[in-house]
Short mmCIF file of C-alpha atoms and ligand atoms in Angstrom, two decimals:
data_model
loop_
_atom_site.label_atom_id
_atom_site.label_comp_id
_atom_site.label_asym_id
_atom_site.label_seq_id
_atom_site.Cartn_x
_atom_site.Cartn_y
_atom_site.Cartn_z
CA MET I 985 -83.35 4.64 -280.59
CA LYS I 986 -86.71 4.70 -282.00
CA PHE I 987 -89.74 3.13 -280.41
CA ILE I 988 -92.49 1.31 -282.41
CA SER I 989 -95.01 2.52 -279.89
CA GLU I 990 -94.45 6.04 -281.59
CA LYS I 991 -94.94 4.85 -285.23
CA ASP I 992 -98.06 4.62 -287.32
CA VAL I 993 -97.92 0.87 -288.26
CA LYS I 994 -101.18 0.64 -290.22
CA GLY I 995 -100.62 -1.49 -293.23
CA LYS I 996 -96.94 -2.09 -292.41
CA THR I 997 -95.23 -5.46 -292.58
CA ILE I 998 -93.26 -5.76 -289.22
CA LEU I 999 -90.48 -8.18 -288.99
CA LEU I 1000 -90.45 -8.75 -285.13
CA ARG I 1001 -87.52 -10.30 -283.28
CA ALA I 1002 -89.05 -11.74 -280.37
CA ASP I 1003 -87.57 -14.07 -277.50
CA ILE I 1004 -89.91 -17.17 -276.82
CA ASN I 1005 -87.15 -19.35 -275.80
CA SER I 1006 -88.73 -21.21 -272.91
CA GLU I 1007 -88.26 -24.27 -270.73
CA VAL I 1008 -88.86 -27.68 -272.29
CA ILE I 1009 -89.52 -30.69 -270.23
CA LYS I 1010 -89.87 -34.06 -272.10
CA LYS I 1011 -90.21 -32.39 -275.37
CA LYS I 1012 -93.12 -30.23 -274.29
CA VAL I 1013 -92.66 -26.53 -274.13
CA LEU I 1014 -94.00 -24.90 -271.14
CA MET I 1015 -96.05 -21.61 -271.22
CA SER I 1016 -93.77 -18.80 -270.09
CA ASP I 1017 -93.87 -15.11 -269.37
CA ARG I 1018 -91.79 -14.68 -272.59
CA ILE I 1019 -94.42 -16.41 -274.50
CA LYS I 1020 -97.12 -14.37 -272.82
CA ALA I 1021 -95.42 -10.95 -273.17
CA THR I 1022 -94.67 -11.56 -276.81
CA ALA I 1023 -98.28 -12.64 -277.39
CA GLU I 1024 -99.24 -9.12 -276.02
CA THR I 1025 -96.83 -7.33 -278.27
CA ILE I 1026 -98.46 -9.24 -281.37
CA LYS I 1027 -101.88 -8.46 -280.04
CA SER I 1028 -101.18 -4.90 -279.67
CA LEU I 1029 -99.47 -4.61 -283.24
CA LYS I 1030 -102.57 -6.49 -284.78
CA LYS I 1031 -104.97 -3.87 -283.15
CA ARG I 1032 -102.93 -1.18 -284.83
CA HIS I 1033 -103.67 -3.00 -288.15
CA ALA I 1034 -100.01 -3.97 -288.89
CA LYS I 1035 -98.91 -7.31 -290.51
CA ILE I 1036 -96.58 -9.19 -288.16
CA VAL I 1037 -93.87 -11.73 -289.14
CA VAL I 1038 -92.37 -13.08 -286.03
CA LEU I 1039 -88.62 -14.47 -285.99
CA ALA I 1040 -87.61 -16.28 -282.90
CA HIS I 1041 -85.26 -19.00 -281.71
CA GLN I 1042 -85.54 -22.04 -279.23
CA SER I 1043 -82.31 -23.04 -277.53
CA ARG I 1044 -78.96 -23.65 -279.54
CA PRO I 1045 -77.81 -26.11 -281.92
CA GLY I 1046 -76.81 -29.28 -280.17
CA LYS I 1047 -79.06 -29.01 -277.25
CA SER I 1048 -81.94 -31.46 -276.42
CA ASP I 1049 -84.30 -28.58 -276.33
CA PHE I 1050 -83.43 -27.32 -279.89
CA ILE I 1051 -86.67 -27.88 -281.39
CA SER I 1052 -89.22 -26.36 -283.56
CA LEU I 1053 -91.36 -23.42 -282.88
CA ASN I 1054 -94.62 -25.19 -283.64
CA GLN I 1055 -95.63 -25.73 -279.96
CA HIS I 1056 -94.67 -22.04 -279.18
CA ALA I 1057 -97.20 -20.99 -281.88
CA LYS I 1058 -100.00 -23.22 -280.21
CA LEU I 1059 -99.10 -21.42 -276.73
CA ILE I 1060 -99.37 -17.95 -278.44
CA ASN I 1061 -102.59 -19.02 -279.90
CA LYS I 1062 -104.18 -19.34 -276.53
CA ILE I 1063 -103.85 -15.51 -276.44
CA THR I 1064 -103.87 -14.26 -279.86
CA LYS I 1065 -104.14 -15.79 -283.36
CA ILE I 1066 -101.02 -16.52 -285.16
CA LYS I 1067 -100.00 -18.92 -287.98
CA PHE I 1068 -96.98 -21.22 -287.80
CA VAL I 1069 -94.80 -21.67 -290.93
CA ASP I 1070 -92.36 -24.22 -291.00
CA ASP I 1071 -90.05 -22.22 -293.21
CA ILE I 1072 -87.86 -19.12 -292.60
CA TYR I 1073 -87.16 -17.42 -296.08
CA GLY I 1074 -87.91 -20.18 -298.63
CA TYR I 1075 -91.02 -20.36 -301.02
CA LYS I 1076 -93.45 -21.33 -298.43
CA ALA I 1077 -92.53 -18.41 -295.98
CA LYS I 1078 -92.38 -15.85 -298.85
CA LYS I 1079 -96.01 -16.79 -300.00
CA GLU I 1080 -97.29 -16.62 -296.41
CA ILE I 1081 -95.73 -13.31 -295.80
CA GLN I 1082 -96.96 -11.86 -299.16
CA SER I 1083 -100.60 -12.87 -298.26
CA LEU I 1084 -100.76 -11.61 -294.81
CA LYS I 1085 -103.67 -8.94 -294.32
CA ASN I 1086 -103.62 -6.22 -291.92
CA GLY I 1087 -104.21 -7.49 -288.32
CA GLU I 1088 -102.64 -10.92 -289.02
CA ALA I 1089 -99.62 -12.54 -287.65
CA LEU I 1090 -97.35 -15.44 -288.58
CA LEU I 1091 -94.56 -17.06 -286.70
CA LEU I 1092 -91.63 -18.50 -288.75
CA GLU I 1093 -89.55 -21.60 -287.74
CA ASN I 1094 -86.64 -21.47 -285.12
CA VAL I 1095 -84.22 -19.11 -286.90
CA ARG I 1096 -81.33 -20.93 -285.40
CA PHE I 1097 -82.02 -23.81 -287.71
CA LEU I 1098 -80.45 -21.54 -290.35
CA LYS I 1099 -76.62 -21.41 -290.54
CA GLU I 1100 -76.99 -17.79 -291.80
CA GLU I 1101 -78.26 -16.74 -288.49
CA PHE I 1102 -74.66 -17.31 -287.42
CA MET I 1103 -73.19 -15.34 -290.37
CA THR I 1104 -72.59 -11.66 -290.91
CA GLY I 1105 -73.54 -9.52 -293.75
CA LYS I 1106 -76.47 -9.46 -296.37
CA THR I 1107 -76.99 -13.35 -296.66
CA LYS I 1108 -79.85 -14.52 -298.74
CA PHE I 1109 -82.04 -14.72 -295.44
CA VAL I 1110 -81.40 -11.08 -294.59
CA ASP I 1111 -82.04 -10.03 -298.12
CA VAL I 1112 -85.24 -12.08 -298.65
CA LEU I 1113 -86.79 -11.06 -295.35
CA SER I 1114 -85.76 -7.45 -295.27
CA SER I 1115 -87.30 -6.90 -298.78
CA LEU I 1116 -90.67 -8.48 -297.85
CA CYS I 1117 -91.15 -6.49 -294.68
CA ASP I 1118 -91.38 -2.73 -294.35
CA VAL I 1119 -89.82 -2.39 -290.68
CA TYR I 1120 -87.81 -4.41 -288.26
CA VAL I 1121 -88.62 -4.52 -284.60
CA ASN I 1122 -86.17 -5.73 -281.73
CA ASP I 1123 -88.57 -6.74 -278.96
CA ALA I 1124 -86.05 -8.60 -276.94
CA LEU I 1125 -83.45 -7.18 -274.49
CA SER I 1126 -82.82 -10.99 -273.64
CA VAL I 1127 -81.41 -11.90 -277.02
CA SER I 1128 -79.67 -8.37 -277.68
CA HIS I 1129 -76.33 -9.79 -276.24
CA ARG I 1130 -75.98 -11.98 -279.27
CA ALA I 1131 -74.49 -10.72 -282.56
CA GLN I 1132 -76.49 -12.88 -284.61
CA ALA I 1133 -78.08 -11.99 -287.96
CA SER I 1134 -81.63 -11.67 -286.65
CA VAL I 1135 -80.69 -9.13 -283.89
CA VAL I 1136 -77.86 -7.10 -285.91
CA SER I 1137 -78.19 -7.63 -289.73
CA PHE I 1138 -81.57 -6.42 -290.33
CA PRO I 1139 -81.17 -3.19 -288.51
CA LYS I 1140 -78.50 -2.38 -291.21
CA TYR I 1141 -80.96 -2.76 -294.09
CA MET I 1142 -84.30 -1.60 -292.55
CA GLU I 1143 -85.92 1.13 -290.83
CA SER I 1144 -85.54 -0.16 -287.07
CA TYR I 1145 -87.32 0.19 -283.87
CA ALA I 1146 -87.59 -1.19 -280.24
CA GLY I 1147 -90.76 -2.96 -279.31
CA PRO I 1148 -92.82 -2.59 -276.39
CA ILE I 1149 -91.10 -5.39 -274.12
CA LEU I 1150 -87.57 -3.93 -274.95
CA GLU I 1151 -88.94 -0.47 -274.20
CA LYS I 1152 -90.22 -1.72 -270.71
CA GLU I 1153 -87.07 -3.51 -269.94
CA LEU I 1154 -84.85 -0.38 -270.53
CA ASN I 1155 -87.23 1.79 -268.43
CA GLY I 1156 -87.01 -0.92 -265.72
CA LEU I 1157 -83.38 -0.98 -265.81
CA LYS I 1158 -83.05 2.91 -265.32
CA LYS I 1159 -84.24 2.35 -261.59
CA ILE I 1160 -81.31 0.31 -260.53
CA LYS I 1161 -78.13 1.33 -258.59
CA LEU I 1162 -75.81 -1.59 -258.74
CA LYS I 1163 -73.19 -0.40 -256.53
CA ASN I 1164 -72.33 -2.55 -253.54
CA CYS I 1165 -74.97 -5.07 -254.84
CA VAL I 1166 -74.97 -8.76 -254.01
CA TYR I 1167 -75.05 -10.96 -257.00
CA ILE I 1168 -76.61 -14.38 -256.74
CA LEU I 1169 -75.52 -16.24 -259.96
CA GLY I 1170 -77.30 -19.52 -260.76
CA GLY I 1171 -79.11 -20.83 -263.87
CA ALA I 1172 -78.01 -23.16 -266.47
CA LYS I 1173 -75.44 -20.99 -268.40
CA PRO I 1174 -72.32 -20.56 -266.33
CA ASP I 1175 -70.50 -18.94 -269.26
CA ASP I 1176 -72.47 -15.66 -268.83
CA ASN I 1177 -71.76 -15.31 -265.17
CA ILE I 1178 -68.02 -14.96 -265.61
CA HIS I 1179 -68.57 -11.42 -266.74
CA LEU I 1180 -69.46 -10.24 -263.29
CA ILE I 1181 -66.59 -11.76 -261.23
CA GLY I 1182 -64.74 -8.98 -259.50
CA LYS I 1183 -67.35 -6.43 -259.37
CA ASN I 1184 -69.38 -7.34 -256.12
CA LYS I 1185 -69.98 -10.11 -253.69
CA ILE I 1186 -71.18 -13.21 -255.57
CA LEU I 1187 -73.24 -16.19 -254.19
CA THR I 1188 -72.73 -19.03 -256.46
CA CYS I 1189 -75.42 -21.57 -257.31
CA GLY I 1190 -77.30 -23.35 -260.13
CA LEU I 1191 -74.72 -24.89 -262.35
CA PHE I 1192 -72.20 -22.06 -261.67
CA GLY I 1193 -71.75 -23.21 -258.06
CA PRO I 1194 -70.53 -26.66 -259.05
CA MET I 1195 -68.48 -25.13 -261.86
CA CYS I 1196 -66.74 -22.74 -259.57
CA LEU I 1197 -65.94 -25.60 -257.03
CA VAL I 1198 -64.33 -27.70 -259.81
CA ALA I 1199 -62.35 -24.56 -260.84
CA SER I 1200 -61.17 -24.07 -257.24
CA GLY I 1201 -59.85 -27.73 -257.35
CA ILE I 1202 -62.66 -29.74 -255.68
CA LYS I 1203 -63.56 -33.08 -257.33
CA LEU I 1204 -67.29 -33.65 -257.58
CA GLY I 1205 -67.47 -37.04 -259.51
CA ALA I 1206 -70.86 -37.51 -261.24
CA GLU I 1207 -71.77 -33.87 -260.99
CA GLU I 1208 -68.53 -32.93 -262.71
CA ASN I 1209 -68.98 -35.52 -265.52
CA TYR I 1210 -72.46 -33.92 -266.04
CA LEU I 1211 -71.04 -30.45 -266.39
CA LYS I 1212 -68.31 -31.73 -268.88
CA LYS I 1213 -71.14 -33.41 -270.91
CA ASN I 1214 -73.47 -30.67 -270.83
CA ILE I 1215 -71.77 -27.34 -270.73
CA LYS I 1216 -70.60 -26.11 -274.16
CA ASN I 1217 -66.94 -24.81 -274.26
CA TYR I 1218 -66.56 -26.48 -270.71
CA ASN I 1219 -62.74 -26.40 -270.97
CA LYS I 1220 -62.38 -22.87 -271.85
CA ILE I 1221 -65.02 -21.78 -269.24
CA LEU I 1222 -63.16 -23.66 -266.48
CA LYS I 1223 -59.92 -22.06 -267.54
CA ASN I 1224 -61.25 -18.65 -267.39
CA LEU I 1225 -62.90 -19.38 -264.04
CA LYS I 1226 -59.72 -20.65 -262.51
CA ILE I 1227 -58.10 -17.37 -263.62
CA LYS I 1228 -60.93 -15.04 -262.17
CA LEU I 1229 -61.09 -17.04 -258.95
CA LYS I 1230 -57.60 -16.82 -258.27
CA LYS I 1231 -57.67 -13.25 -258.70
CA TYR I 1232 -61.00 -12.33 -256.93
CA GLU I 1233 -61.50 -15.31 -254.39
CA LYS I 1234 -62.65 -12.91 -251.66
CA TYR I 1235 -65.67 -11.91 -253.80
CA VAL I 1236 -66.96 -15.29 -254.50
CA GLU I 1237 -68.93 -17.54 -251.93
CA LEU I 1238 -69.11 -21.16 -252.93
CA PRO I 1239 -71.72 -23.69 -251.81
CA VAL I 1240 -70.69 -25.70 -248.82
CA ASP I 1241 -73.35 -28.41 -249.45
CA PHE I 1242 -75.66 -29.81 -252.01
CA ALA I 1243 -79.01 -31.61 -252.18
CA VAL I 1244 -79.03 -34.86 -254.39
CA ASP I 1245 -81.63 -37.30 -255.32
CA GLU I 1246 -81.49 -40.69 -253.52
CA LYS I 1247 -84.26 -42.87 -254.76
CA GLY I 1248 -86.72 -40.02 -255.13
CA LYS I 1249 -85.67 -38.36 -251.84
CA ARG I 1250 -83.94 -35.12 -251.24
CA ILE I 1251 -80.66 -35.95 -249.33
CA ASN I 1252 -78.19 -33.20 -248.22
CA LEU I 1253 -74.46 -33.99 -248.61
CA GLU I 1254 -71.55 -31.77 -247.57
CA ILE I 1255 -68.91 -31.06 -249.82
CA LYS I 1256 -66.30 -33.33 -248.10
CA LYS I 1257 -68.79 -36.20 -249.04
CA PHE I 1258 -67.81 -35.51 -252.84
CA PRO I 1259 -66.71 -36.88 -255.16
CA ASN I 1260 -69.56 -39.47 -255.46
CA ASN I 1261 -71.95 -40.78 -258.02
CA PHE I 1262 -74.64 -38.13 -257.17
CA GLU I 1263 -75.54 -35.24 -259.50
CA THR I 1264 -76.22 -32.22 -257.62
CA TYR I 1265 -79.86 -30.74 -257.89
CA ASP I 1266 -79.85 -27.80 -255.50
CA ILE I 1267 -77.82 -26.02 -252.98
CA GLY I 1268 -77.84 -27.77 -249.61
CA SER I 1269 -79.34 -26.48 -246.42
CA GLU I 1270 -75.99 -24.90 -244.91
CA THR I 1271 -75.49 -22.97 -248.09
CA ILE I 1272 -78.86 -21.85 -248.03
CA LYS I 1273 -78.34 -20.43 -244.43
CA LYS I 1274 -75.04 -18.92 -245.45
CA TYR I 1275 -76.50 -17.06 -248.50
CA ILE I 1276 -79.61 -15.92 -246.50
CA GLN I 1277 -77.35 -14.17 -244.06
CA GLU I 1278 -75.51 -12.39 -247.05
CA ILE I 1279 -78.98 -11.44 -248.32
CA LYS I 1280 -80.06 -9.88 -245.00
CA LYS I 1281 -76.93 -7.66 -245.06
CA ALA I 1282 -77.28 -6.34 -248.72
CA LYS I 1283 -78.57 -3.09 -250.00
CA SER I 1284 -79.46 -4.46 -253.35
CA VAL I 1285 -79.62 -7.94 -254.76
CA TYR I 1286 -79.41 -9.15 -258.30
CA VAL I 1287 -80.47 -12.55 -258.87
CA LYS I 1288 -79.63 -14.47 -262.18
CA GLY I 1289 -81.21 -17.79 -262.68
CA PRO I 1290 -82.49 -20.39 -260.24
CA ALA I 1291 -80.43 -22.01 -257.47
CA GLY I 1292 -81.24 -25.56 -258.58
CA TYR I 1293 -83.61 -27.90 -260.48
CA TYR I 1294 -86.55 -25.84 -259.22
CA THR I 1295 -89.00 -27.56 -261.46
CA LYS I 1296 -88.62 -30.76 -259.55
CA LYS I 1297 -90.55 -30.33 -256.36
CA ASN I 1298 -87.86 -31.77 -253.99
CA PHE I 1299 -85.34 -29.35 -255.32
CA LEU I 1300 -87.24 -25.96 -255.37
CA LYS I 1301 -86.12 -25.30 -251.85
CA GLY I 1302 -82.74 -23.54 -252.64
CA THR I 1303 -84.41 -21.13 -255.08
CA SER I 1304 -87.53 -20.76 -253.06
CA GLU I 1305 -85.79 -19.70 -249.77
CA ILE I 1306 -83.43 -17.30 -251.44
CA LEU I 1307 -86.39 -15.54 -253.20
CA ARG I 1308 -88.35 -15.44 -249.75
CA ALA I 1309 -85.32 -13.83 -247.99
CA ILE I 1310 -85.04 -11.37 -250.68
CA SER I 1311 -88.74 -10.60 -250.85
CA GLU I 1312 -88.66 -9.99 -247.05
CA SER I 1313 -85.62 -7.83 -247.01
CA SER I 1314 -85.55 -4.04 -247.80
CA ALA I 1315 -82.90 -4.47 -250.40
CA PHE I 1316 -83.75 -3.30 -253.85
CA SER I 1317 -83.79 -6.40 -256.14
CA LEU I 1318 -83.67 -7.12 -259.84
CA LEU I 1319 -84.29 -10.51 -260.95
CA GLY I 1320 -83.67 -12.02 -264.50
CA GLY I 1321 -83.18 -15.44 -266.13
CA GLY I 1322 -83.83 -19.08 -266.02
CA ASP I 1323 -87.59 -18.16 -265.64
CA LEU I 1324 -87.45 -17.07 -261.95
CA ASP I 1325 -91.05 -16.05 -262.37
CA ALA I 1326 -92.13 -19.64 -262.58
CA ALA I 1327 -89.83 -20.41 -259.51
CA MET I 1328 -91.80 -17.45 -257.73
CA LYS I 1329 -95.14 -18.80 -258.66
CA MET I 1330 -94.14 -22.32 -257.50
CA SER I 1331 -92.92 -20.74 -254.14
CA GLY I 1332 -95.95 -18.71 -253.60
CA ILE I 1333 -94.19 -15.33 -253.65
CA SER I 1334 -95.78 -12.43 -255.58
CA SER I 1335 -93.59 -10.70 -258.25
CA LYS I 1336 -94.80 -7.34 -256.58
CA LYS I 1337 -92.34 -8.10 -253.73
CA PHE I 1338 -89.28 -7.48 -256.13
CA GLY I 1339 -87.97 -4.33 -257.37
CA TYR I 1340 -88.09 -5.31 -261.09
CA VAL I 1341 -88.49 -8.77 -262.67
CA SER I 1342 -86.87 -8.84 -266.12
CA LEU I 1343 -87.55 -11.30 -269.08
CA SER I 1344 -83.75 -11.23 -269.68
CA GLY I 1345 -81.01 -13.62 -268.44
CA GLY I 1346 -77.49 -13.46 -270.03
CA ALA I 1347 -78.22 -10.26 -271.83
CA LEU I 1348 -79.32 -8.33 -268.61
CA LEU I 1349 -76.15 -9.69 -266.83
CA GLN I 1350 -74.04 -8.20 -269.51
CA PHE I 1351 -75.82 -4.96 -269.50
CA ILE I 1352 -75.11 -4.76 -265.72
CA ALA I 1353 -71.56 -5.81 -266.32
CA GLY I 1354 -71.20 -2.51 -268.55
CA LYS I 1355 -70.89 -4.31 -271.82
CA LYS I 1356 -72.31 -2.76 -274.94
CA LEU I 1357 -75.08 -5.12 -276.31
CA PRO I 1358 -74.86 -5.51 -280.07
CA GLY I 1359 -78.62 -5.68 -280.50
CA LEU I 1360 -78.89 -2.27 -278.74
CA ALA I 1361 -76.11 -0.94 -280.68
CA ALA I 1362 -77.70 -1.77 -283.79
CA LEU I 1363 -80.83 0.08 -282.83
CA GLY I 1364 -78.66 3.43 -282.03
CA PHE I 1365 -79.11 2.91 -278.28
CA TYR I 1366 -75.51 3.89 -277.34
CA LYS I 1367 -75.55 7.04 -279.86
CA LYS I 1368 -75.41 10.40 -277.86
C1 3PG Y 2558 -81.91 -16.43 -273.17
O1 3PG Y 2558 -82.77 -17.44 -272.89
O2 3PG Y 2558 -81.26 -15.94 -272.24
C2 3PG Y 2558 -82.21 -15.91 -274.54
O3 3PG Y 2558 -83.27 -16.57 -275.22
C3 3PG Y 2558 -80.88 -16.13 -275.17
O4 3PG Y 2558 -80.49 -17.42 -275.39
P1 3PG Y 2558 -79.07 -17.94 -275.77
O5 3PG Y 2558 -78.14 -17.78 -274.49
O6 3PG Y 2558 -79.21 -19.25 -276.18
O7 3PG Y 2558 -78.60 -17.07 -276.74
#
């Protein structure tokens, strides 16, 4: 694997696959650590007199936060100048790329707007951008688990490098020993979590907690309907979970209560009060206590995603108390996914209290589960 930090990039047009996928609330993109870190990468490449063309995504087709990257460009612009182009490889994009000067950067539109992003081989998308740019840089471990064109196809046709964020993430991961680790698996993407069942003790939360309860035969009512509506491939995930939970039941801790919203107030409901008409917004107080006991016993802890709807003040508690318990324990901790950094800030806990805080979620999880990530393979990471 080669690193862009070691290459002379003066005058080179760099196709930079970044990850600026961020939380969106009421159609507004929130500033995130991914956006800040990517802006720093762009800034450093500009200083080195490169021309930078950024390819990135926001969310996935079908989701409510699957939107344009124009707001992301505005956020990057708070740190370093970048021009947004509402095109990816058409006439407009070509013209803008060809007129870039040394030290200038542009951000192309959401790459997942293109059907070619989900296709293999040298599509017109790959052909056009690879001929307009000199080198390809993957600067996102966080998207390297996706075998999508912007991650795996360009390295087949271009000189390719790992960017500074990816380099830092890989260095961070070298420090971690994951034997006898407690996994705290939350966040909004329960499908990713299945890969880790059967490896170590798991404390389930986020959307994964309710998913596991449903898979173990508990009826949740409104929350179950929410999951059915919002989780892509719900039935398939549920089927896989049922099989895994049956086999590895002893490894998996399930929530024993939840916090719900009753007329703007946080109310605690034990599992026996379900099914009901409440969607669950956080793990409840007994679950928090139970999980903190497990954290106290752990030698190392890996947290993926928040325990609940942490951006709503009333429902930050689960995530916040879990983070506090980890920050006070002597266990080595690795955190990634669901913008845990934002949850840390909201809880008033410094990121310095944790072993390593990654910008990756699902990709980090697959890396930990020992899976080969296609994006890293494309850069030659696994070659001896
Ligand atoms: C993430 O948020 O984990 C990355 O941006 C990847 O997003 P994805 O799970 O939609 O591929």
